[in-house]
Amino acid sequence: VQAGFMPVVALGFSVAPVAGQNFGAGHAQRVKDTFRGAAMMAAGVMFLFAILCHIAPGALISVFSNDREAVAVGEEYLRIVSWNYVASGLIFVASSMFQAMGNTIPSLVTSGVRIAIVAIPSIMLSRMQGFQLHWIWYLSVGAVLVQLTLSMLLLRREFGRRLQFQPLSG
């Protein structure tokens, strides 16, 4: 799964300095354009990876194991968590934008919210009779969607606050 995220990781590493340079130069529209372009690329790549995980999860898992039970669990895992992939790509780009504008607190907050949404219910669910592992995977999907929503709201707020540059007097 991590290999499928590598293009978005590389994109995120390039977004922060490009947007950061434009932020430092006072080019608000370029900062926004950097986000839009990177978000579209990340969503596209992650959409393709998600489709692959839905179409051929067994082929992806069988590289690591030939055990039928392990492959069956892996297939179910990929089919469920791949619903996170587009959102995860967008979250990664948003995190890079927060870094570019010099405020990483929103990324920390949204990550903390996601972890809490998964961890606290997972602990409670794991103590229930009949606990199923896939319950946690569904929690993850919901948590990532909440994180995406919060990230986009906070990014919009940061754009409004930080991209109001005063014209240079000359």
mmCIF file of C-alpha atoms in Angstrom:
data_model
loop_
_atom_site.group_PDB
_atom_site.id
_atom_site.type_symbol
_atom_site.label_atom_id
_atom_site.label_comp_id
_atom_site.label_asym_id
_atom_site.label_seq_id
_atom_site.Cartn_x
_atom_site.Cartn_y
_atom_site.Cartn_z
ATOM 1 C CA VAL A 1 0.000 0.000 0.000
ATOM 2 C CA GLN A 2 2.775 2.414 0.907
ATOM 3 C CA ALA A 3 4.280 2.093 -2.576
ATOM 4 C CA GLY A 4 1.024 3.406 -4.030
ATOM 5 C CA PHE A 5 1.373 6.529 -1.915
ATOM 6 C CA MET A 6 4.897 7.319 -3.128
ATOM 7 C CA PRO A 7 3.843 9.604 -6.012
ATOM 8 C CA VAL A 8 1.727 11.686 -3.624
ATOM 9 C CA VAL A 9 4.530 11.788 -1.059
ATOM 10 C CA ALA A 10 6.897 13.085 -3.747
ATOM 11 C CA LEU A 11 4.276 15.597 -4.860
ATOM 12 C CA GLY A 12 3.838 16.798 -1.290
ATOM 13 C CA PHE A 13 7.565 17.276 -0.882
ATOM 14 C CA SER A 14 7.598 19.501 -3.964
ATOM 15 C CA VAL A 15 4.417 21.429 -3.133
ATOM 16 C CA ALA A 16 5.696 22.881 0.152
ATOM 17 C CA PRO A 17 8.726 24.703 -1.303
ATOM 18 C CA VAL A 18 6.928 25.879 -4.457
ATOM 19 C CA ALA A 19 3.953 27.229 -2.514
ATOM 20 C CA GLY A 20 6.263 28.526 0.218
ATOM 21 C CA GLN A 21 8.358 30.523 -2.239
ATOM 22 C CA ASN A 22 5.240 32.045 -3.746
ATOM 23 C CA PHE A 23 3.863 32.734 -0.269
ATOM 24 C CA GLY A 24 7.098 34.477 0.676
ATOM 25 C CA ALA A 25 6.984 36.519 -2.519
ATOM 26 C CA GLY A 26 3.417 37.615 -1.802
ATOM 27 C CA HIS A 27 1.861 35.820 -4.794
ATOM 28 C CA ALA A 28 -1.446 34.676 -3.306
ATOM 29 C CA GLN A 29 -2.922 33.405 -6.565
ATOM 30 C CA ARG A 30 0.146 31.271 -7.269
ATOM 31 C CA VAL A 31 -0.139 29.723 -3.809
ATOM 32 C CA LYS A 32 -3.773 28.824 -4.505
ATOM 33 C CA ASP A 33 -2.923 27.583 -8.000
ATOM 34 C CA THR A 34 -0.178 25.387 -6.561
ATOM 35 C CA PHE A 35 -2.711 23.803 -4.232
ATOM 36 C CA ARG A 36 -5.307 23.298 -6.969
ATOM 37 C CA GLY A 37 -2.831 21.717 -9.368
ATOM 38 C CA ALA A 38 -1.300 19.467 -6.735
ATOM 39 C CA ALA A 39 -4.722 18.478 -5.380
ATOM 40 C CA MET A 40 -5.887 17.446 -8.852
ATOM 41 C CA MET A 41 -2.710 15.431 -9.446
ATOM 42 C CA ALA A 42 -2.910 13.754 -6.036
ATOM 43 C CA ALA A 43 -6.599 12.934 -6.449
ATOM 44 C CA GLY A 44 -5.992 11.506 -9.914
ATOM 45 C CA VAL A 45 -3.090 9.291 -8.880
ATOM 46 C CA MET A 46 -4.851 8.076 -5.754
ATOM 47 C CA PHE A 47 -8.068 7.430 -7.668
ATOM 48 C CA LEU A 48 -6.176 5.166 -10.063
ATOM 49 C CA PHE A 49 -4.521 3.366 -7.150
ATOM 50 C CA ALA A 50 -7.902 2.910 -5.447
ATOM 51 C CA ILE A 51 -9.374 1.460 -8.645
ATOM 52 C CA LEU A 52 -6.460 -0.982 -8.838
ATOM 53 C CA CYS A 53 -7.111 -2.032 -5.239
ATOM 54 C CA HIS A 54 -10.769 -2.699 -6.082
ATOM 55 C CA ILE A 55 -10.116 -4.493 -9.364
ATOM 56 C CA ALA A 56 -7.100 -6.631 -8.448
ATOM 57 C CA PRO A 57 -6.548 -6.723 -4.687
ATOM 58 C CA GLY A 58 -5.562 -10.383 -4.781
ATOM 59 C CA ALA A 59 -2.776 -9.723 -7.258
ATOM 60 C CA LEU A 60 -1.395 -6.984 -5.022
ATOM 61 C CA ILE A 61 -1.556 -9.135 -1.877
ATOM 62 C CA SER A 62 -0.265 -12.355 -3.453
ATOM 63 C CA VAL A 63 3.099 -10.664 -4.022
ATOM 64 C CA PHE A 64 3.578 -10.914 -0.247
ATOM 65 C CA SER A 65 1.739 -14.137 0.624
ATOM 66 C CA ASN A 66 0.276 -17.207 -1.037
ATOM 67 C CA ASP A 67 -1.696 -18.178 2.063
ATOM 68 C CA ARG A 68 -5.369 -18.162 1.044
ATOM 69 C CA GLU A 69 -6.595 -16.765 4.345
ATOM 70 C CA ALA A 70 -3.997 -13.991 4.360
ATOM 71 C CA VAL A 71 -4.858 -13.071 0.777
ATOM 72 C CA ALA A 72 -8.588 -13.033 1.617
ATOM 73 C CA VAL A 73 -8.016 -10.708 4.593
ATOM 74 C CA GLY A 74 -5.708 -8.526 2.496
ATOM 75 C CA GLU A 75 -8.259 -8.296 -0.302
ATOM 76 C CA GLU A 76 -10.960 -7.168 2.119
ATOM 77 C CA TYR A 77 -8.554 -4.681 3.694
ATOM 78 C CA LEU A 78 -7.640 -3.119 0.334
ATOM 79 C CA ARG A 79 -11.244 -2.928 -0.805
ATOM 80 C CA ILE A 80 -12.228 -1.089 2.376
ATOM 81 C CA VAL A 81 -9.295 1.226 3.058
ATOM 82 C CA SER A 82 -8.835 2.168 -0.586
ATOM 83 C CA TRP A 83 -11.873 4.407 -0.093
ATOM 84 C CA ASN A 84 -9.408 6.542 1.902
ATOM 85 C CA TYR A 85 -6.877 6.997 -0.854
ATOM 86 C CA VAL A 86 -8.173 10.072 -2.670
ATOM 87 C CA ALA A 87 -8.899 11.784 0.649
ATOM 88 C CA SER A 88 -5.453 10.829 1.968
ATOM 89 C CA GLY A 89 -3.785 12.330 -1.094
ATOM 90 C CA LEU A 90 -5.690 15.577 -0.629
ATOM 91 C CA ILE A 91 -4.819 15.636 3.078
ATOM 92 C CA PHE A 92 -1.157 15.194 2.245
ATOM 93 C CA VAL A 93 -1.255 18.138 -0.179
ATOM 94 C CA ALA A 94 -3.132 20.279 2.361
ATOM 95 C CA SER A 95 -0.503 19.454 4.991
ATOM 96 C CA SER A 96 2.196 20.601 2.586
ATOM 97 C CA MET A 97 0.298 23.840 2.052
ATOM 98 C CA PHE A 98 0.110 24.472 5.803
ATOM 99 C CA GLN A 99 3.857 23.916 5.942
ATOM 100 C CA ALA A 100 4.378 26.290 3.022
ATOM 101 C CA MET A 101 2.478 29.043 4.822
ATOM 102 C CA GLY A 102 4.366 28.481 8.065
ATOM 103 C CA ASN A 103 1.577 27.033 10.190
ATOM 104 C CA THR A 104 1.660 23.288 10.761
ATOM 105 C CA ILE A 105 -0.748 23.359 13.727
ATOM 106 C CA PRO A 106 -3.792 22.571 11.521
ATOM 107 C CA SER A 107 -2.084 19.399 10.264
ATOM 108 C CA LEU A 108 -1.305 18.373 13.822
ATOM 109 C CA VAL A 109 -4.887 19.014 14.936
ATOM 110 C CA THR A 110 -6.495 17.128 12.050
ATOM 111 C CA SER A 111 -4.127 14.180 12.485
ATOM 112 C CA GLY A 112 -4.919 14.082 16.194
ATOM 113 C CA VAL A 113 -8.642 14.102 15.476
ATOM 114 C CA ARG A 114 -8.238 11.231 12.999
ATOM 115 C CA ILE A 115 -6.210 9.179 15.469
ATOM 116 C CA ALA A 116 -8.736 9.782 18.252
ATOM 117 C CA ILE A 117 -11.648 8.807 16.008
ATOM 118 C CA VAL A 118 -9.954 5.489 15.267
ATOM 119 C CA ALA A 119 -8.156 4.709 18.531
ATOM 120 C CA ILE A 120 -10.841 5.346 21.131
ATOM 121 C CA PRO A 121 -13.644 3.392 19.425
ATOM 122 C CA SER A 122 -11.172 0.657 18.397
ATOM 123 C CA ILE A 123 -10.256 0.036 22.016
ATOM 124 C CA MET A 124 -13.922 -0.219 22.966
ATOM 125 C CA LEU A 125 -14.878 -2.326 19.950
ATOM 126 C CA SER A 126 -11.980 -4.743 20.464
ATOM 127 C CA ARG A 127 -13.428 -5.659 23.870
ATOM 128 C CA MET A 128 -16.788 -6.596 22.402
ATOM 129 C CA GLN A 129 -17.748 -10.198 21.839
ATOM 130 C CA GLY A 130 -17.692 -10.987 18.125
ATOM 131 C CA PHE A 131 -15.211 -8.211 17.340
ATOM 132 C CA GLN A 132 -14.318 -8.044 13.647
ATOM 133 C CA LEU A 133 -11.082 -6.527 12.363
ATOM 134 C CA HIS A 134 -12.836 -4.846 9.458
ATOM 135 C CA TRP A 135 -14.732 -2.655 11.914
ATOM 136 C CA ILE A 136 -11.475 -0.759 12.492
ATOM 137 C CA TRP A 137 -10.936 -0.405 8.765
ATOM 138 C CA TYR A 138 -14.367 1.192 8.400
ATOM 139 C CA LEU A 139 -13.558 3.496 11.316
ATOM 140 C CA SER A 140 -10.427 4.493 9.428
ATOM 141 C CA VAL A 141 -12.429 5.409 6.338
ATOM 142 C CA GLY A 142 -14.752 7.593 8.380
ATOM 143 C CA ALA A 143 -11.884 9.171 10.293
ATOM 144 C CA VAL A 144 -9.998 10.077 7.123
ATOM 145 C CA LEU A 145 -13.122 11.680 5.670
ATOM 146 C CA VAL A 146 -13.494 13.750 8.850
ATOM 147 C CA GLN A 147 -9.806 14.679 8.631
ATOM 148 C CA LEU A 148 -10.217 15.723 4.996
ATOM 149 C CA THR A 149 -13.207 17.904 5.858
ATOM 150 C CA LEU A 150 -11.350 19.579 8.720
ATOM 151 C CA SER A 151 -8.206 20.008 6.619
ATOM 152 C CA MET A 152 -10.104 21.711 3.807
ATOM 153 C CA LEU A 153 -11.971 23.995 6.208
ATOM 154 C CA LEU A 154 -8.752 24.957 7.983
ATOM 155 C CA LEU A 155 -6.912 25.441 4.688
ATOM 156 C CA ARG A 156 -9.665 27.756 3.466
ATOM 157 C CA ARG A 157 -9.341 29.683 6.731
ATOM 158 C CA GLU A 158 -5.543 29.888 6.371
ATOM 159 C CA PHE A 159 -5.858 31.097 2.785
ATOM 160 C CA GLY A 160 -8.220 33.818 3.991
ATOM 161 C CA ARG A 161 -5.943 34.858 6.831
ATOM 162 C CA ARG A 162 -2.501 34.499 5.322
ATOM 163 C CA LEU A 163 -2.971 35.348 1.662
ATOM 164 C CA GLN A 164 -4.082 38.928 2.218
ATOM 165 C CA PHE A 165 -0.893 40.638 1.113
ATOM 166 C CA GLN A 166 -0.460 44.388 1.118
ATOM 167 C CA PRO A 167 0.714 45.815 -2.210
ATOM 168 C CA LEU A 168 4.325 46.927 -2.206
ATOM 169 C CA SER A 169 4.726 50.670 -2.348
ATOM 170 C CA GLY A 170 7.301 51.674 -4.848
#
